[in-house]
Structure formats: C-alpha cells, structure tokens
JSON list of C-alpha atoms and ligand atoms in Angstrom, two decimals:
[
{"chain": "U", "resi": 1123, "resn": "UNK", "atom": "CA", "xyz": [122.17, 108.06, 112.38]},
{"chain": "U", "resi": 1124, "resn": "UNK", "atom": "CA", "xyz": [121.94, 107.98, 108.53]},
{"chain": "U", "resi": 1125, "resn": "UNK", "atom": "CA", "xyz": [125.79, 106.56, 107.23]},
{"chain": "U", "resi": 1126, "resn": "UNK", "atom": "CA", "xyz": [125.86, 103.24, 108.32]},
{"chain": "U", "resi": 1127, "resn": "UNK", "atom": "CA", "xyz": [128.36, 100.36, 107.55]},
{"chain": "U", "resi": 1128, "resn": "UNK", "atom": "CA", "xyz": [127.69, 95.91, 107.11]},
{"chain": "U", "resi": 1129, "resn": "UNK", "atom": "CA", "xyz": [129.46, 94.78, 110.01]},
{"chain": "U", "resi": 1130, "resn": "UNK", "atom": "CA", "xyz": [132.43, 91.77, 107.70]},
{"chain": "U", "resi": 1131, "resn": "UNK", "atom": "CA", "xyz": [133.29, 90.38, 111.44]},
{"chain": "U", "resi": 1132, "resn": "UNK", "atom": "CA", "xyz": [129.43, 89.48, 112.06]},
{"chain": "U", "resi": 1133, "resn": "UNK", "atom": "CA", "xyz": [129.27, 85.89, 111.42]},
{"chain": "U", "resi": 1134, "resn": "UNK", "atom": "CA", "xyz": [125.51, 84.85, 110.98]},
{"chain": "U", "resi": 1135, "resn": "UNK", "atom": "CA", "xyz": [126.47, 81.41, 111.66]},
{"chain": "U", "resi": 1136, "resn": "UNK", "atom": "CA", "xyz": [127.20, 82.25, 115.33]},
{"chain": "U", "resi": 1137, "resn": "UNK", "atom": "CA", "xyz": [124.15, 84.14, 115.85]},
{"chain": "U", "resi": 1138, "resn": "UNK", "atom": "CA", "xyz": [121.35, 81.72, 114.67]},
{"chain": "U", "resi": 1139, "resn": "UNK", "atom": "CA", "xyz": [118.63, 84.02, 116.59]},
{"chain": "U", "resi": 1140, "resn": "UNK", "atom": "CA", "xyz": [119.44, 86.57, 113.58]},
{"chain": "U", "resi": 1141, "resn": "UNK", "atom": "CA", "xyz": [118.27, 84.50, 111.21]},
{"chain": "U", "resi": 1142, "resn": "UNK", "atom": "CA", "xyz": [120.89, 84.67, 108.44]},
{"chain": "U", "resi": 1143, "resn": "UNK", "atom": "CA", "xyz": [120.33, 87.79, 107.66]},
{"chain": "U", "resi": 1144, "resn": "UNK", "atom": "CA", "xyz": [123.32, 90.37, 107.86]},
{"chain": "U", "resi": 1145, "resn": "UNK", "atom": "CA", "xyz": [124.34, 93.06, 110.35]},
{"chain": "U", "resi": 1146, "resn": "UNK", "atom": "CA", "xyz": [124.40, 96.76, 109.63]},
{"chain": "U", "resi": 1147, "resn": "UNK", "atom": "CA", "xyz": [126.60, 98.82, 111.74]},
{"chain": "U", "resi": 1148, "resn": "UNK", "atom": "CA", "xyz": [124.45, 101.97, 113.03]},
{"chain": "U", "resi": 1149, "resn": "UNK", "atom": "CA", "xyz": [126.73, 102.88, 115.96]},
{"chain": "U", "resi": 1150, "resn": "UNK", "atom": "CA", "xyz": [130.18, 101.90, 116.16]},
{"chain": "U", "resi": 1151, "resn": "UNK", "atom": "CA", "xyz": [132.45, 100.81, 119.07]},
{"chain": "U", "resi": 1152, "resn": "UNK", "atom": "CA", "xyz": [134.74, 104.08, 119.06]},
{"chain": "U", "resi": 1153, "resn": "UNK", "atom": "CA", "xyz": [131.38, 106.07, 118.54]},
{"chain": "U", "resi": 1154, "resn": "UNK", "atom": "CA", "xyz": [130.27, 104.86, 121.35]},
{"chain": "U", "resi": 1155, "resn": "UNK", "atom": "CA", "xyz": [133.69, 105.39, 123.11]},
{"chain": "U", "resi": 1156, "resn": "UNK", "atom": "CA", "xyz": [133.52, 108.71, 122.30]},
{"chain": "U", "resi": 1157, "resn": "UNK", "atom": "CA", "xyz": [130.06, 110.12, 123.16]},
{"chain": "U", "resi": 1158, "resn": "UNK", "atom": "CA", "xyz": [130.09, 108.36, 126.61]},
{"chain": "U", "resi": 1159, "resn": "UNK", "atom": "CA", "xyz": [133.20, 109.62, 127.80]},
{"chain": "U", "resi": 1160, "resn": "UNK", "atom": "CA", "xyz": [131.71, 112.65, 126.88]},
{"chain": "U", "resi": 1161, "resn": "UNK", "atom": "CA", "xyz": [128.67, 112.24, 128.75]},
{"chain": "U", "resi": 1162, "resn": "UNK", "atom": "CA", "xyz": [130.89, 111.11, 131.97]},
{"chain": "U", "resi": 1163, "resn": "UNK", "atom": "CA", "xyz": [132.67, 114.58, 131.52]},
{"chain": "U", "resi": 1164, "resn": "UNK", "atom": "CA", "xyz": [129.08, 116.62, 131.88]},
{"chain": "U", "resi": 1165, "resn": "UNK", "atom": "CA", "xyz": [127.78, 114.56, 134.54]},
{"chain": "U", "resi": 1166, "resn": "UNK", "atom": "CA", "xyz": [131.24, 114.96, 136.08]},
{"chain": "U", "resi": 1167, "resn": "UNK", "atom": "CA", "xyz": [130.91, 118.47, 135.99]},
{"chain": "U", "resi": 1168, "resn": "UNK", "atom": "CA", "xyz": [127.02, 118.78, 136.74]},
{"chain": "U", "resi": 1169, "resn": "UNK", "atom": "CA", "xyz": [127.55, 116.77, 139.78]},
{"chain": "U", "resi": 1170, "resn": "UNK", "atom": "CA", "xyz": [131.11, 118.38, 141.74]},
{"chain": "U", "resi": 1171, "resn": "UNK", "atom": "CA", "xyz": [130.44, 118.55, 145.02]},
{"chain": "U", "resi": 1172, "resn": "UNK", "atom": "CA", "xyz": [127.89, 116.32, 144.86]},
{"chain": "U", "resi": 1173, "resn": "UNK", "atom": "CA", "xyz": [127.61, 112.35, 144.95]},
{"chain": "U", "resi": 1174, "resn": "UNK", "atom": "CA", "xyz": [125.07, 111.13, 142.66]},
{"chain": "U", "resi": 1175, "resn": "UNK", "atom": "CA", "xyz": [123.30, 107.98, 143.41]},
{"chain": "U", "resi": 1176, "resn": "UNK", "atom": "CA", "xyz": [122.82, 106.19, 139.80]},
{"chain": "U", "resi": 1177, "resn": "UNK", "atom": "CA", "xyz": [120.63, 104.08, 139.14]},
{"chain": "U", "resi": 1178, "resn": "UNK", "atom": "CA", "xyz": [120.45, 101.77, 136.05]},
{"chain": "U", "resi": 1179, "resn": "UNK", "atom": "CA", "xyz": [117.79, 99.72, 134.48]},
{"chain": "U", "resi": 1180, "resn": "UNK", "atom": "CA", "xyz": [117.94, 95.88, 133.59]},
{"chain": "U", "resi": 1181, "resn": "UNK", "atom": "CA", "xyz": [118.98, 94.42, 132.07]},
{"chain": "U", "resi": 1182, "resn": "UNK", "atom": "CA", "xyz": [119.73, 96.43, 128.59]},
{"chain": "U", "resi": 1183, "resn": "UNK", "atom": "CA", "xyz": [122.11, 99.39, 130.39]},
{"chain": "U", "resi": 1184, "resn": "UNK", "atom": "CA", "xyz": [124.55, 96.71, 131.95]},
{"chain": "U", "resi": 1185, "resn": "UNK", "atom": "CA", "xyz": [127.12, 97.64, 129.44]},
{"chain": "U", "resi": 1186, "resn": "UNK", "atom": "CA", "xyz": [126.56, 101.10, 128.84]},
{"chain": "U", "resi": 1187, "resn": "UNK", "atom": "CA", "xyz": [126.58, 101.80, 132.29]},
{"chain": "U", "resi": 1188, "resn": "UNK", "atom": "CA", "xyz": [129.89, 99.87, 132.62]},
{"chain": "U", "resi": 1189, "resn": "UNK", "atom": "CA", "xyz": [131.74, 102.08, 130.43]},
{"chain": "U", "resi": 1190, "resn": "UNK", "atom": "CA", "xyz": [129.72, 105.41, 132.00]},
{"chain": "U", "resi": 1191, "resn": "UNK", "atom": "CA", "xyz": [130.58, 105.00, 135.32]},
{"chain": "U", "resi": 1192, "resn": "UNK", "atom": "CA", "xyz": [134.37, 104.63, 134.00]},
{"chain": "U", "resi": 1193, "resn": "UNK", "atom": "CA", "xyz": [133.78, 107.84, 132.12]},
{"chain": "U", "resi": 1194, "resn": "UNK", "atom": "CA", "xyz": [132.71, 109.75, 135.54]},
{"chain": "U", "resi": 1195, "resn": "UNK", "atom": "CA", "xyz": [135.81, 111.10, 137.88]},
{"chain": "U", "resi": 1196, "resn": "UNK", "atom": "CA", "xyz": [133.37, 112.07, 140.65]},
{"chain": "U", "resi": 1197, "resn": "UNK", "atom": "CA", "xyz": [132.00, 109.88, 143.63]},
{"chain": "U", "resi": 1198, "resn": "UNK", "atom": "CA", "xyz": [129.01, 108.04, 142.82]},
{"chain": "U", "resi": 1199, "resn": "UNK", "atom": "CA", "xyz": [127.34, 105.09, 144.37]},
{"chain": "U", "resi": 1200, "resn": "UNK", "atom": "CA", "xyz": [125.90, 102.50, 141.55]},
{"chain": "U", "resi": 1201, "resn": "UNK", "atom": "CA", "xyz": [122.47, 100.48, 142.31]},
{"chain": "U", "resi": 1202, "resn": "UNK", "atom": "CA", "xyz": [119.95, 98.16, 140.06]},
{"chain": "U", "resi": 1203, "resn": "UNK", "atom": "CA", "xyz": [116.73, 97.52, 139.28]},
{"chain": "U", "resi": 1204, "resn": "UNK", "atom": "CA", "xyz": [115.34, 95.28, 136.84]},
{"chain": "U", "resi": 1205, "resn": "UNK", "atom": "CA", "xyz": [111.96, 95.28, 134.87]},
{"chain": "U", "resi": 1206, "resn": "UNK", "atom": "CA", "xyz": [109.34, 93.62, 132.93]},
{"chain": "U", "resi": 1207, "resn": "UNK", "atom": "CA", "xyz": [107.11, 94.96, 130.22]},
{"chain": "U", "resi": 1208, "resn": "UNK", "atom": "CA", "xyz": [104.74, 92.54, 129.30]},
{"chain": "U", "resi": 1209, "resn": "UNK", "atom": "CA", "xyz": [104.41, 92.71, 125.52]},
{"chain": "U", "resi": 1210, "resn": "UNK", "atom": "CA", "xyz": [106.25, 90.85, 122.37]},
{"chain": "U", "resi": 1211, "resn": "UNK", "atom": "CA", "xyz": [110.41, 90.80, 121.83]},
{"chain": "U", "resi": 1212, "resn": "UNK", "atom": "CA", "xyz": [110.33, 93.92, 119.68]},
{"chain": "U", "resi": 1213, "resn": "UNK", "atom": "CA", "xyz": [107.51, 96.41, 121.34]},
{"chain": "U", "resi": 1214, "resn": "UNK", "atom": "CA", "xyz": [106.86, 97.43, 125.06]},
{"chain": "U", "resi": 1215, "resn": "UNK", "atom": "CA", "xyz": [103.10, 97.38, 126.40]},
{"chain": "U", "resi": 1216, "resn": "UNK", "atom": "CA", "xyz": [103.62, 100.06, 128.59]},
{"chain": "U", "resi": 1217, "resn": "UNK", "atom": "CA", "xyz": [102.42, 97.49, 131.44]},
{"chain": "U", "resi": 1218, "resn": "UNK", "atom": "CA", "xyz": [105.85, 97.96, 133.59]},
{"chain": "U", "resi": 1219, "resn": "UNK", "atom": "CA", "xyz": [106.31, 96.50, 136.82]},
{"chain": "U", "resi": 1220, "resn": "UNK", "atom": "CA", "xyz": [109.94, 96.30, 138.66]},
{"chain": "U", "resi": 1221, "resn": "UNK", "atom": "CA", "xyz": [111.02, 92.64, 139.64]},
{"chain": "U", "resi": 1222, "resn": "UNK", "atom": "CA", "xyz": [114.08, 93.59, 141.17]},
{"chain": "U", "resi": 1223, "resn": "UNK", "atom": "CA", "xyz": [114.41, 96.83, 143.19]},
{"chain": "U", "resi": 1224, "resn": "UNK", "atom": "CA", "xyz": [117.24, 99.27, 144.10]},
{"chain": "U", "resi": 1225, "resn": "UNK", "atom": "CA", "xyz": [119.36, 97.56, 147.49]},
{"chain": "U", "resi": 1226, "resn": "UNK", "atom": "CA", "xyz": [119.35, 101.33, 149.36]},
{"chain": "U", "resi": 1227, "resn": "UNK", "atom": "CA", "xyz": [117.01, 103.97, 150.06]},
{"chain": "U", "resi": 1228, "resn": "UNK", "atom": "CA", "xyz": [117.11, 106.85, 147.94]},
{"chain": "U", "resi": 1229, "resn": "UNK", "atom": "CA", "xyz": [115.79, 109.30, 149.71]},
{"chain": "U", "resi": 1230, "resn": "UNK", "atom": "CA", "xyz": [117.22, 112.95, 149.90]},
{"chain": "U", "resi": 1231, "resn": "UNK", "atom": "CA", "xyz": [119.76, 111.45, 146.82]},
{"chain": "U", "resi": 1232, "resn": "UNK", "atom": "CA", "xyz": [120.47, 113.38, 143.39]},
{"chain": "U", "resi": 1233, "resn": "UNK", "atom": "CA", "xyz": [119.64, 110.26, 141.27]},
{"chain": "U", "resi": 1234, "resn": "UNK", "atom": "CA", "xyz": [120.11, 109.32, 137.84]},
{"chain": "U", "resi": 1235, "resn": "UNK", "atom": "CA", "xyz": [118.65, 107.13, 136.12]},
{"chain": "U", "resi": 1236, "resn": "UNK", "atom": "CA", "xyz": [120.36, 105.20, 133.63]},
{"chain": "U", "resi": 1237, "resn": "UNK", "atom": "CA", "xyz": [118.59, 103.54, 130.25]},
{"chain": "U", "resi": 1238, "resn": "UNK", "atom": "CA", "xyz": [119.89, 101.49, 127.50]},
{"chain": "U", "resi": 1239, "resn": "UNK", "atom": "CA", "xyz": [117.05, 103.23, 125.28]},
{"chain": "U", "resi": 1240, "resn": "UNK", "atom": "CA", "xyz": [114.23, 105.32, 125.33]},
{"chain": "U", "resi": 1241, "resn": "UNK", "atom": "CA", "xyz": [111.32, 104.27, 123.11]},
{"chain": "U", "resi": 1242, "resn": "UNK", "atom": "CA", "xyz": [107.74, 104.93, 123.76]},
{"chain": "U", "resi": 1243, "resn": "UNK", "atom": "CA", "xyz": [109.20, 106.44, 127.04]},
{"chain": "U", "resi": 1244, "resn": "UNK", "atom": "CA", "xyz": [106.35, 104.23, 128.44]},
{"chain": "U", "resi": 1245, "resn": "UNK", "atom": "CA", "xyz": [109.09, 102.88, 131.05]},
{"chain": "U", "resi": 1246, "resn": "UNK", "atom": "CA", "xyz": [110.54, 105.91, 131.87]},
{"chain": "U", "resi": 1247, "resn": "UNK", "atom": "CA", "xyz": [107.47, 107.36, 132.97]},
{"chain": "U", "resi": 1248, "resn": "UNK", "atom": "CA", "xyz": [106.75, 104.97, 135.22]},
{"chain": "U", "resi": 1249, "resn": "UNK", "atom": "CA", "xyz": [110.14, 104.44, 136.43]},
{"chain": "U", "resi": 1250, "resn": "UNK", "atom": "CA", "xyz": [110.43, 108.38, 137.33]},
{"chain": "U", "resi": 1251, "resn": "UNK", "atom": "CA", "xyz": [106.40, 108.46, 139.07]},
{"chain": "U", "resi": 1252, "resn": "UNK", "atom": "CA", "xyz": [107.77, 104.96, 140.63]},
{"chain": "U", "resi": 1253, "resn": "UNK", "atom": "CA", "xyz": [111.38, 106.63, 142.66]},
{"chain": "U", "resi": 1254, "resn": "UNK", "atom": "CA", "xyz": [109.52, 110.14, 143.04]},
{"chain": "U", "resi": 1255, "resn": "UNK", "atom": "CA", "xyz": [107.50, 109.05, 145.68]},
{"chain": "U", "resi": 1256, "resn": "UNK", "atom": "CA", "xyz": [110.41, 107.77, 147.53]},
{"chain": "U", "resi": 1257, "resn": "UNK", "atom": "CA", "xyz": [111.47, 111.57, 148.21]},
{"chain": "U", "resi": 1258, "resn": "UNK", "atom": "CA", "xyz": [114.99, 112.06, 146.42]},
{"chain": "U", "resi": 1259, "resn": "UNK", "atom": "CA", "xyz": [116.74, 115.25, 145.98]},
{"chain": "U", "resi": 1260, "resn": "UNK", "atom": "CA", "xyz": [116.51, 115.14, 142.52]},
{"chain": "U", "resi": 1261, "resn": "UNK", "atom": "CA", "xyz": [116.28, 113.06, 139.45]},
{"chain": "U", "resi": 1262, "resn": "UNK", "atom": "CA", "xyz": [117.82, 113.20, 135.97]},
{"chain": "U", "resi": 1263, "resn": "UNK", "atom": "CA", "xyz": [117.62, 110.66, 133.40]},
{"chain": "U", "resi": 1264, "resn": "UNK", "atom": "CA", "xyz": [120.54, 109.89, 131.18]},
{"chain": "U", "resi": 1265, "resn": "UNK", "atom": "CA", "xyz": [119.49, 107.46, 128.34]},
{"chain": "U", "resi": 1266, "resn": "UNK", "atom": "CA", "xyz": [122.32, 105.74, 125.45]},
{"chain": "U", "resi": 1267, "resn": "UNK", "atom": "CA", "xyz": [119.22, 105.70, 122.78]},
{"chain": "U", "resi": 1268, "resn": "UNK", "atom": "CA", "xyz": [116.58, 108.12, 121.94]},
{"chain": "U", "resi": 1269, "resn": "UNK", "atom": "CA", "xyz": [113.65, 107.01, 119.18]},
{"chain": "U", "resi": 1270, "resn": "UNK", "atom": "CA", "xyz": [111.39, 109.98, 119.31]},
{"chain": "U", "resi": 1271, "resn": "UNK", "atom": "CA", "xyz": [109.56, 108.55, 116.20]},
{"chain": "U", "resi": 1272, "resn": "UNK", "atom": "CA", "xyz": [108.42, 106.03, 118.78]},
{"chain": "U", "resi": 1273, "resn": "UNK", "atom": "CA", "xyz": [107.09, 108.54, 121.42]},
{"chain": "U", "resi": 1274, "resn": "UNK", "atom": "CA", "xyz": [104.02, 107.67, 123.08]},
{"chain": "U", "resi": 1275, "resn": "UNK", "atom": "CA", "xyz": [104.94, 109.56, 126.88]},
{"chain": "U", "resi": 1276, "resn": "UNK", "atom": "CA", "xyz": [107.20, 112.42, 126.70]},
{"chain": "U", "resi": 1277, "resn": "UNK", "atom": "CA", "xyz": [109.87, 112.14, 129.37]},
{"chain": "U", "resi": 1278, "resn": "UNK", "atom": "CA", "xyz": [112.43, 114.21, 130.26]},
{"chain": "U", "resi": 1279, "resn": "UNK", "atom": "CA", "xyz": [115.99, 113.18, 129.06]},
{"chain": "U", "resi": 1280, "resn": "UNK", "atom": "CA", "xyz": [118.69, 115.18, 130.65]},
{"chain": "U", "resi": 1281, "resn": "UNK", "atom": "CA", "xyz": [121.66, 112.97, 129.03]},
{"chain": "U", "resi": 1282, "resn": "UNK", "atom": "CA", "xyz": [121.27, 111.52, 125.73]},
{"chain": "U", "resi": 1283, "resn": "UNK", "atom": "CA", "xyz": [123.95, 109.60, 123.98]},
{"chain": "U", "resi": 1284, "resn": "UNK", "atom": "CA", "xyz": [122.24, 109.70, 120.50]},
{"chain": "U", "resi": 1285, "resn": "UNK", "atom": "CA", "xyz": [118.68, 109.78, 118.79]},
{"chain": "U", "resi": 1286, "resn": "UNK", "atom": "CA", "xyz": [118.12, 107.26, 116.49]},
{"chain": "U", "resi": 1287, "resn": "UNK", "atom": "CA", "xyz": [115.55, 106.81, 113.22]},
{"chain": "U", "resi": 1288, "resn": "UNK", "atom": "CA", "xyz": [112.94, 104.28, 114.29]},
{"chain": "U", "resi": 1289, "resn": "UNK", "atom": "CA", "xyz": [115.33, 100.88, 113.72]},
{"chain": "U", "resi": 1290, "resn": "UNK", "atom": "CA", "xyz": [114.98, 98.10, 116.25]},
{"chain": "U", "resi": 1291, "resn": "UNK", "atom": "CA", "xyz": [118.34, 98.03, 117.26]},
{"chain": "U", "resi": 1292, "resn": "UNK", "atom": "CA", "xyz": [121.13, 95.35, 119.14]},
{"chain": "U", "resi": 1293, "resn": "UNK", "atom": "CA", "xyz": [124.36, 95.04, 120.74]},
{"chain": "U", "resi": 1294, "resn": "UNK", "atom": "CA", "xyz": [125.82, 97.04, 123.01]},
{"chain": "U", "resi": 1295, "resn": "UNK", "atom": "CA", "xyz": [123.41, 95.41, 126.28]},
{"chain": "U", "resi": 1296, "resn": "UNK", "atom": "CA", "xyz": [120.42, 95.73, 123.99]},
{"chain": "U", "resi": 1297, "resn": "UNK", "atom": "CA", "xyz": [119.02, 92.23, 122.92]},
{"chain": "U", "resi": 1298, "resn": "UNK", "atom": "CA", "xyz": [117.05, 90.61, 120.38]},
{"chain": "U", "resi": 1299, "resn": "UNK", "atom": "CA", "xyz": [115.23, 87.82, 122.62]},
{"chain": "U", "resi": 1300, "resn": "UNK", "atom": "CA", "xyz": [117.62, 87.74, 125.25]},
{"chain": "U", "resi": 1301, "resn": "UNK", "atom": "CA", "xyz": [120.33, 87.75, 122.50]},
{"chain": "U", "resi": 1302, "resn": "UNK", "atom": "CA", "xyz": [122.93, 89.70, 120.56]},
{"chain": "U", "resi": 1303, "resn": "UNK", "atom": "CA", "xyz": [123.66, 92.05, 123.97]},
{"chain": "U", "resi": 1304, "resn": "UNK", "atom": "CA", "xyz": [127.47, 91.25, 123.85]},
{"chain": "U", "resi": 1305, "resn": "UNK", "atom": "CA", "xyz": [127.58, 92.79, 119.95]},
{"chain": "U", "resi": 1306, "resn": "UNK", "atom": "CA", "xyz": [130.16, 95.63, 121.04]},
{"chain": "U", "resi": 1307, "resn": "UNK", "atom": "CA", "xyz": [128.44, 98.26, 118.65]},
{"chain": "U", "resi": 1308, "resn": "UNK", "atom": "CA", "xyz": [124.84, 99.08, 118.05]},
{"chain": "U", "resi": 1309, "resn": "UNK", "atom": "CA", "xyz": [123.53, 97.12, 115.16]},
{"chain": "U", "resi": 1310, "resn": "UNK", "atom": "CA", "xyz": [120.79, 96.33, 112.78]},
{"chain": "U", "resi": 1311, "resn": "UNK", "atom": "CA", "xyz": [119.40, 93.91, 110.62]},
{"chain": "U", "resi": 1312, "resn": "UNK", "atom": "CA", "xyz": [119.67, 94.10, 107.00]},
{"chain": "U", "resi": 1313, "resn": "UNK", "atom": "CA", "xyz": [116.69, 94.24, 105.15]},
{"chain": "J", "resi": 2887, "resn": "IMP", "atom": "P1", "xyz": [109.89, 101.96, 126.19]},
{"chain": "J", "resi": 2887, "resn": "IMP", "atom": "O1", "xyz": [109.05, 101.66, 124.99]},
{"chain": "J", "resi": 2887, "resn": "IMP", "atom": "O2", "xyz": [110.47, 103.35, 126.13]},
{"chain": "J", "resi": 2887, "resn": "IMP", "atom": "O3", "xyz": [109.13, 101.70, 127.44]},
{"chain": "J", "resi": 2887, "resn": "IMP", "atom": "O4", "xyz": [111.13, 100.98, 126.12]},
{"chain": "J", "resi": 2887, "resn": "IMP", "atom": "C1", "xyz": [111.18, 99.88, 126.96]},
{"chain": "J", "resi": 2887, "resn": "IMP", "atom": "C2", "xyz": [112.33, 98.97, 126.71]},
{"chain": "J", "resi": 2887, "resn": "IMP", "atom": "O5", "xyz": [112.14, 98.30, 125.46]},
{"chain": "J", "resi": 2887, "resn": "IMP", "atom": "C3", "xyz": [113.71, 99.57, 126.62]},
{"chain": "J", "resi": 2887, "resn": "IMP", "atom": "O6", "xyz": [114.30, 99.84, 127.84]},
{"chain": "J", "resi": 2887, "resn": "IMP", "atom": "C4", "xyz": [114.44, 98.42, 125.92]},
{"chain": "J", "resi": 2887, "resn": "IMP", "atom": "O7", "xyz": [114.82, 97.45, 126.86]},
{"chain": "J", "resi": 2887, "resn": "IMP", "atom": "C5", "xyz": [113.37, 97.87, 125.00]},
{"chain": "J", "resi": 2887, "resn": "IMP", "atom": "N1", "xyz": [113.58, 98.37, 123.63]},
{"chain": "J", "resi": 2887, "resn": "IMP", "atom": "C6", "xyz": [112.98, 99.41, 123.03]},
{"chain": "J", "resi": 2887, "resn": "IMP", "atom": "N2", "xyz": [113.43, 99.57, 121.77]},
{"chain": "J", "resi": 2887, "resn": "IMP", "atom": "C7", "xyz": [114.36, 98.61, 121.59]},
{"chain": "J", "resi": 2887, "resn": "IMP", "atom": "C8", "xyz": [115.22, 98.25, 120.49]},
{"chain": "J", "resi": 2887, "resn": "IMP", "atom": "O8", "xyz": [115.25, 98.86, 119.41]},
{"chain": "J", "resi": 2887, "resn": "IMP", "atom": "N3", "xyz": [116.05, 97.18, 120.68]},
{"chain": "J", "resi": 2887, "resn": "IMP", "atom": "C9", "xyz": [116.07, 96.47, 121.86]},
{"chain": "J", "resi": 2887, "resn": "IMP", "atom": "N4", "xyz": [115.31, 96.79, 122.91]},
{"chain": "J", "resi": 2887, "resn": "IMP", "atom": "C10", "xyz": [114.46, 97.83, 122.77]},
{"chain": "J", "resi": 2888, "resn": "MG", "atom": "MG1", "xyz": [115.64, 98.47, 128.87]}
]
C-alpha cells in the first residue's frame, strides 16, 4: 500500500501500549469493506455446491473472519484453532505449536484456512502439513495480509486480501502485545 493517511480519531492517550507515537492509516475501514466482500463473492462462487469447512486461526483473524463469513452466501460450517509461536511481540520463530484445536473432524472436508496475515509463512506451513494428515478433501488458504518481503516458507495463498510493504502492522484483529486488535482499520506507527 503506498498512499497512506494519520489516523485524527487515534487518541495516543487511550492507547498507552503505542507509546505516544501517532497512527498512520495503511488500510482503511471501507477498504477493507470492500476487498472482503469481494473475497466472500469468489469463495461464494468457487465453493456452489459445495460446503466449505473454514477454519480460522487465533487469535488475529477473529475480526476478519467475522466480516468474511458475512461476505459468503453459501453454506459453510466455521471452526477454531489457536496458536503459539514462541518468539518476541513483533517476529515469529517459526516454532508453532496449536494450543487449541478445531472441535470436528475434518476429514473428506474442502477446508479453508483463514489468516489474519501471512509473514514468514512459517505458520502456514505448518498449519497446512499439520490438517493434511487428517485426510481433507481439499485445502485453500485465504489470508487478509500478505508481506512477501518477509518470506522465509513459500505457501500457497489462494485468497489474498492485500500484500503489504514490510510494516508491522495493527488493528483490524492484529495486535501489538495483545493490544490495538479492536483499531477498525489496519494501522501503523509513525516513525
Ligand atoms: P508467520 O511469520 O507467517 O508465521 O506469521 C505468524 C503470525 O505472526 C501471524 O499470524 C500474526 O499473528 C503475526 N504477525 C506477523 N506479522 C505481523 C504484523 O505485522 N502485525 C501483527 N502480527 C503479525
Ligand atoms: Mg496470526
């Protein structure tokens, strides 16, 4: 995304995790609006006839998926799973392990699997080996954020909502230690 716009509504004050320093607007609300309904229109259509089993990642997709599954006029069945990657608040390890697994079996399902962002792709990859080897039809992955400067694992991203320049980025379920995931647009800081 290159034109980008200071958010005048973000209050530093209320955020003290941001340490004072402003908020750039990289990906507004009606952006957002936009691409996703668009994305629930191709998955829509991708998946007549058929009723996808999605699958969304903890806790950073809770909103996106939210507004997705709104977007989708098909029948789908929703489940969760939640992980850790050990590492610091602003880079991923690649160590991944689930700590809270999908409630139904997923076997002989067309699943997708839903991500707030897609980074080093590091838990993607292991996410896709992980629900392979519990025999579904098929699996697509449909991701809100792509930052292919960060790619360490290429994974296979059948939905994308947008790719973004290597920015650690907020809002919109993503956090900034365990903060800032209720911003309703993606954000930045300021520098
Ligand atoms: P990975 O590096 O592709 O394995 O990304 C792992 C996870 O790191 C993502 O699902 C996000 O939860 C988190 N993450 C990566 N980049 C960002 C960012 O810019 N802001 C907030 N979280 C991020
Ligand atoms: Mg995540």
């Amino acid at each position: 995304m290159s034109s980008s716009e200071l958010v005048t509504g973000f209050t530093p004050e209320n955020y003290p995790i941001w340490e004072g320093s402003g908020m750039e607007v990289l990906i507004s609300a009606d952006a957002l609006a936009e691409r996703i309904r668009e994305l629930g229109q191709l998955i829509s259509k991708d998946y007549l006839g058929k009723k996808p089993a999605i699958v969304a990642v903890l806790k950073g997709s809770f909103v996106f998926l939210a507004d997705l599954v709104r977007a989708i006029d098909i029948e789908c069945t929703v489940d969760f799973l939640a992980v850790s990657s050990y590492g610091n608040s602003t880079s991923s390890s690649g160590v991944v392990q689930i700590t809270s697994d999908i409630t139904s079996p997923i076997e002989g399902r067309d699943i997708i699997l839903v991500e707030d962002i897609v980074d080093t792709g590091l838990t993607m990859q292991y996410l896709l080996d992980n629900l392979s080897t519990r025999h579904p039809a098929s699996i697509k992955v449909c991701t809100l954020l792509h930052k292919p400067a960060r790619t360490r694992v290429e994974v296979p991203i059948d939905y994308k909502g947008f790719t973004i320049d290597d920015h650690f980025v907020v809002g919109y379920g993503l956090d900034f230690k365990q903060c800032l995931r209720n911003l309703p647009f993606i954000g930045r800081k300021v520098s």
